[in-house]
mmCIF file of C-alpha atoms in Angstrom:
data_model
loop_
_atom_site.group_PDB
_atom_site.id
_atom_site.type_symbol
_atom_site.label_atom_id
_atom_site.label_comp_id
_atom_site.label_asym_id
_atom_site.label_seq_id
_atom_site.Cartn_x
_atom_site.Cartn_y
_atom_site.Cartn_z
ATOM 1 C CA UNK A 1 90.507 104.097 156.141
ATOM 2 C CA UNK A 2 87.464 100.930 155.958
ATOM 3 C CA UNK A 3 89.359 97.841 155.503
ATOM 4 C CA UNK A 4 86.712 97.269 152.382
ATOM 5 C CA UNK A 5 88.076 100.482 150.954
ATOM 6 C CA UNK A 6 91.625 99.337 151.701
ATOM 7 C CA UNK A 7 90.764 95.596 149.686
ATOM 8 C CA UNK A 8 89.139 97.513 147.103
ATOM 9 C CA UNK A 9 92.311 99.521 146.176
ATOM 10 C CA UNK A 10 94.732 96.688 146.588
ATOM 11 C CA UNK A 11 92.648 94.779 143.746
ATOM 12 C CA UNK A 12 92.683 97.857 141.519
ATOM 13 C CA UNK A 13 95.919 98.242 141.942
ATOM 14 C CA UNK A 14 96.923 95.114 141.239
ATOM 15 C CA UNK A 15 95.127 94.994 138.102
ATOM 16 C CA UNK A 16 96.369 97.839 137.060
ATOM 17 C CA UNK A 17 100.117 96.854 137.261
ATOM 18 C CA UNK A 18 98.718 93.464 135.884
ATOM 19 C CA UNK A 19 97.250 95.000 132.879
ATOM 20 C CA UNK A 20 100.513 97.149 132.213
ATOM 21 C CA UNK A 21 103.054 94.563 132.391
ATOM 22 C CA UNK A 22 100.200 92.295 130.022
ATOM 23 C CA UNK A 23 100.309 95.147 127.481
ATOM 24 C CA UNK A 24 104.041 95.117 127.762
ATOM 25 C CA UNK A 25 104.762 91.951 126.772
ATOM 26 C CA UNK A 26 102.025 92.173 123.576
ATOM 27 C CA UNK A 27 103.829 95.385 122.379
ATOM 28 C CA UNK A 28 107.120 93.320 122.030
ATOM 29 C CA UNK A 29 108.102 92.489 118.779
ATOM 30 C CA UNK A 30 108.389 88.720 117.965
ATOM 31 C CA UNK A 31 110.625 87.412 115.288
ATOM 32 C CA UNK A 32 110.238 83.973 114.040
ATOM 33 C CA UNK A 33 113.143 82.538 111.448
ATOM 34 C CA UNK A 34 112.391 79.236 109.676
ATOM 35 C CA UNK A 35 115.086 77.901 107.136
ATOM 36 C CA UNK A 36 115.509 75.422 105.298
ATOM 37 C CA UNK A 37 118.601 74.582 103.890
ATOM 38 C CA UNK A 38 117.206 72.897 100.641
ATOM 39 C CA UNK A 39 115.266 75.978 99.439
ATOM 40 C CA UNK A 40 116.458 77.927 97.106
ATOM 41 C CA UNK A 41 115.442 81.933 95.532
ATOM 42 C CA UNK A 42 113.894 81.303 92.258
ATOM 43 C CA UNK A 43 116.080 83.494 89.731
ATOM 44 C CA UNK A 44 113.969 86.233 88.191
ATOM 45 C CA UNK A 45 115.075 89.016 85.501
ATOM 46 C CA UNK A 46 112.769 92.059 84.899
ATOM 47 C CA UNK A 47 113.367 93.477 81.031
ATOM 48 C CA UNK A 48 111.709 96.326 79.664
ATOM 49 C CA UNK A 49 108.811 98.553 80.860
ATOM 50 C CA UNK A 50 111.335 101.454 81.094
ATOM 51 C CA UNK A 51 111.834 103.710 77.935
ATOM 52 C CA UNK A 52 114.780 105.989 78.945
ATOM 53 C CA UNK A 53 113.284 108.825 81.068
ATOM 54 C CA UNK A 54 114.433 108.144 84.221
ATOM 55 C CA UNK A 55 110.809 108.683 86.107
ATOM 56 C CA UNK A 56 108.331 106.924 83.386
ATOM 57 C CA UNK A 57 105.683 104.868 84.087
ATOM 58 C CA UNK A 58 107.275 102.240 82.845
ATOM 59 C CA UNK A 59 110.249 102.467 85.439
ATOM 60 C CA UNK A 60 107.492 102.927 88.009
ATOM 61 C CA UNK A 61 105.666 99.876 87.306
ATOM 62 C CA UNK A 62 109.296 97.916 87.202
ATOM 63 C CA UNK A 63 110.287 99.190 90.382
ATOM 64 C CA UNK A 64 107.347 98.497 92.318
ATOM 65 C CA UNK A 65 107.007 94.461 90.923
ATOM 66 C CA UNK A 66 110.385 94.098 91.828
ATOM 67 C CA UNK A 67 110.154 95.433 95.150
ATOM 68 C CA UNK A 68 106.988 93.333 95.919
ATOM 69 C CA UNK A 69 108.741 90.183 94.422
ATOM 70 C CA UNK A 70 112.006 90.822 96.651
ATOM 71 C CA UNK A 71 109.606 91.347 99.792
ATOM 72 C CA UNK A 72 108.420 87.995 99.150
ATOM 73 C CA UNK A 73 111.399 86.293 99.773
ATOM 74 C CA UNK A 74 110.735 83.592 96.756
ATOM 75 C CA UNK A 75 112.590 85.474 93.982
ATOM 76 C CA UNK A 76 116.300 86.332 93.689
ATOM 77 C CA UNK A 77 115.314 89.322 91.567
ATOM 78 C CA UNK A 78 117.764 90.671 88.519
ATOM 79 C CA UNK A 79 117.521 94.187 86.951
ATOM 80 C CA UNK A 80 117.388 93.979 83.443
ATOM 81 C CA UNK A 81 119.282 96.905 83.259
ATOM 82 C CA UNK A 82 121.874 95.349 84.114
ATOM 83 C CA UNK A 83 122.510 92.272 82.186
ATOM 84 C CA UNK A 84 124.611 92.681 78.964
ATOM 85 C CA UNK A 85 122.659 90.537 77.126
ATOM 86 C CA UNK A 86 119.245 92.483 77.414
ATOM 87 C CA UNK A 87 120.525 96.029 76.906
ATOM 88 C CA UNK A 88 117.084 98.103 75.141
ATOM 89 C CA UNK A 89 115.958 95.196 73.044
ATOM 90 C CA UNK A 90 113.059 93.661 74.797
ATOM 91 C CA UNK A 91 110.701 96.395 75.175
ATOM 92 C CA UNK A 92 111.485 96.866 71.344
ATOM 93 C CA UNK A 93 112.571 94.063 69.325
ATOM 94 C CA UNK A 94 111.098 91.020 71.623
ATOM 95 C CA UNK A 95 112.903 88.493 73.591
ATOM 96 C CA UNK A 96 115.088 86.639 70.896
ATOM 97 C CA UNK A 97 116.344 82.824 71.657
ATOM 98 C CA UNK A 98 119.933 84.677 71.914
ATOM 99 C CA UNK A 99 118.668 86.561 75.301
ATOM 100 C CA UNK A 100 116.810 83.525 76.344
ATOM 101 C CA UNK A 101 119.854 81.177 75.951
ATOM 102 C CA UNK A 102 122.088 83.796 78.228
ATOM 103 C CA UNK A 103 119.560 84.194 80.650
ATOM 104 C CA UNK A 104 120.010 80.503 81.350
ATOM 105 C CA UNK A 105 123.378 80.893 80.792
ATOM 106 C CA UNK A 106 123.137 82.838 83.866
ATOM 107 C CA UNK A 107 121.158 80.587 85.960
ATOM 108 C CA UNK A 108 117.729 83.048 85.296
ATOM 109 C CA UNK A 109 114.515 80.865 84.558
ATOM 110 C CA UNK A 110 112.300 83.243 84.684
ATOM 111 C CA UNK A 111 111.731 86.177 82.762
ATOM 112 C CA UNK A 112 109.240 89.268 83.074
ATOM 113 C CA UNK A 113 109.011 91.866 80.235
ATOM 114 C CA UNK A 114 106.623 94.124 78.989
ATOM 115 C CA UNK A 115 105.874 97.901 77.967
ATOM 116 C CA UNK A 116 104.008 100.920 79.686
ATOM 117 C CA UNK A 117 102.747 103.779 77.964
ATOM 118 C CA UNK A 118 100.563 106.443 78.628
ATOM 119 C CA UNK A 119 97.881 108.363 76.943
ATOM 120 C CA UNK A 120 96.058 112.010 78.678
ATOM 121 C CA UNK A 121 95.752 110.484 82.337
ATOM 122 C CA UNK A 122 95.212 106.609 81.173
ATOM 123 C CA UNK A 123 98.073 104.563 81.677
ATOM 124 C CA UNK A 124 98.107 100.580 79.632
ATOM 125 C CA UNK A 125 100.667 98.088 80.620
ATOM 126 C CA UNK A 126 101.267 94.879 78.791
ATOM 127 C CA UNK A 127 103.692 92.090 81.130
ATOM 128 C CA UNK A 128 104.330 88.706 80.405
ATOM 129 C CA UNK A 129 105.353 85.689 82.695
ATOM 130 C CA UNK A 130 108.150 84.116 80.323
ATOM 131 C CA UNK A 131 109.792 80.107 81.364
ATOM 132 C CA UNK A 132 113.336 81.412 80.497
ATOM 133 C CA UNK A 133 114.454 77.663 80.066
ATOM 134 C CA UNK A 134 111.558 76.519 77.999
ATOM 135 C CA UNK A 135 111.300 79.792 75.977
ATOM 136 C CA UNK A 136 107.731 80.343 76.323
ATOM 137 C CA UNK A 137 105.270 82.504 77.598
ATOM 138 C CA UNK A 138 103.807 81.174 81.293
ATOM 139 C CA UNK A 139 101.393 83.721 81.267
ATOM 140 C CA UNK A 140 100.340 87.705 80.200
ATOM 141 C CA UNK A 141 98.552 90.096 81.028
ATOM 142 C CA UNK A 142 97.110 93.614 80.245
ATOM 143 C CA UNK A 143 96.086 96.599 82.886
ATOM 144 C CA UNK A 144 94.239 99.691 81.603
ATOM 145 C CA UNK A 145 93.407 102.332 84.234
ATOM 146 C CA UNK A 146 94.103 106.253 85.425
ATOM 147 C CA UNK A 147 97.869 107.131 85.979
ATOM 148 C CA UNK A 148 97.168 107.222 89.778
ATOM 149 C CA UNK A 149 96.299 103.071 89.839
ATOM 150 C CA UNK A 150 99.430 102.266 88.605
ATOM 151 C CA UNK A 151 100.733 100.801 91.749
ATOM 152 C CA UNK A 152 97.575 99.049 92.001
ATOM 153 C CA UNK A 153 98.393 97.111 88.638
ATOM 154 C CA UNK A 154 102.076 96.559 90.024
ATOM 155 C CA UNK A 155 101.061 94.696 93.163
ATOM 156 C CA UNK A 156 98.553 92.898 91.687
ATOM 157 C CA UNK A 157 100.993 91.627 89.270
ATOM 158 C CA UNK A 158 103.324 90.933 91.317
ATOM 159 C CA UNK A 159 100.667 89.307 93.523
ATOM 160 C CA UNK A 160 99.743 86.714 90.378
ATOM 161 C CA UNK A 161 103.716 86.027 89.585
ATOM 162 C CA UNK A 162 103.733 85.242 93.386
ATOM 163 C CA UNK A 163 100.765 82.450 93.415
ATOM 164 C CA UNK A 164 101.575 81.224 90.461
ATOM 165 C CA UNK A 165 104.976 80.009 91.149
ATOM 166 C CA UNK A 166 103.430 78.501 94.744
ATOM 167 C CA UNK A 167 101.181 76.586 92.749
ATOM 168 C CA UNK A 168 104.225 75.219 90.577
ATOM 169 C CA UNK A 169 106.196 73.948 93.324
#
């Protein structure tokens, strides 16, 4: 074989094993962990949305904030459902200062609630952004929109509960 030929396949092979052992190492996974020992979750409760059928839009909605505000590693995120104190009465009777004061009571200071309901293929959800401390309302907000956006509205709420407590810290 020409010695120019031999050179020639040396190099390609070279770069060859080269460029497999490169793409190797950038298919690894690479975890990073930062923490810091003075942060803590911020304590959120989620109350209503959900009328009892176990698949409403409602639940849907819940389920998919929560998930989004768990992912984000901010929020120490409560079920409604399961608090004593908030049993069916948001969604229906309003947050009185009685489920405000045991939401502090429990260390919660902030509270979402809200209601879903649907109409042909249109779906409307009303949430609010509540200071469960202060008692008040840190911000609302309204989504109107076909059935099939409705995880749309979720993660974009989510996304604005998200920024908004950045921008408070």
């Amino acid at each position: 074989m020409n010695k120019g030929l031999k050179i020639l396949l040396s190099l390609l092979l070279l770069a060859l094993l080269c460029s497999v052992g490169l793409w190797g190492a950038a298919a690894s996974d690479v975890y990073l962990e930062a923490k810091r020992p003075d942060f803590q979750k911020i304590p959120l409760a989620i109350l209503g949305f959900a009328e009892k059928e176990p698949k409403s839009v409602g639940a849907a909605f819940r389920d998919t904030v929560a998930a989004d505000l768990r992912r984000s590693l901010l929020f120490t995120v409560v079920e409604g459902e399961t608090l004593a104190f908030a049993q069916g009465a948001p969604a229906k009777t309003g947050l009185t200062p009685a489920i405000y004061q045991e939401a502090a009571n429990q260390g919660i200071s902030v509270l979402l609630s809200g209601t879903a309901s649907v109409r042909q293929d249109e779906v409307a959800v009303e949430a609010q952004v509540l200071d469960g401390t202060r008692q008040e309302s840190l911000s609302g907000k309204r989504y109107a929109g076909p059935v099939g956006a409705l995880r749309t509205m979720a993660h974009r709420f989510a996304d604005e509960i998200f920024s908004n407590q950045l921008r408070k810290k």
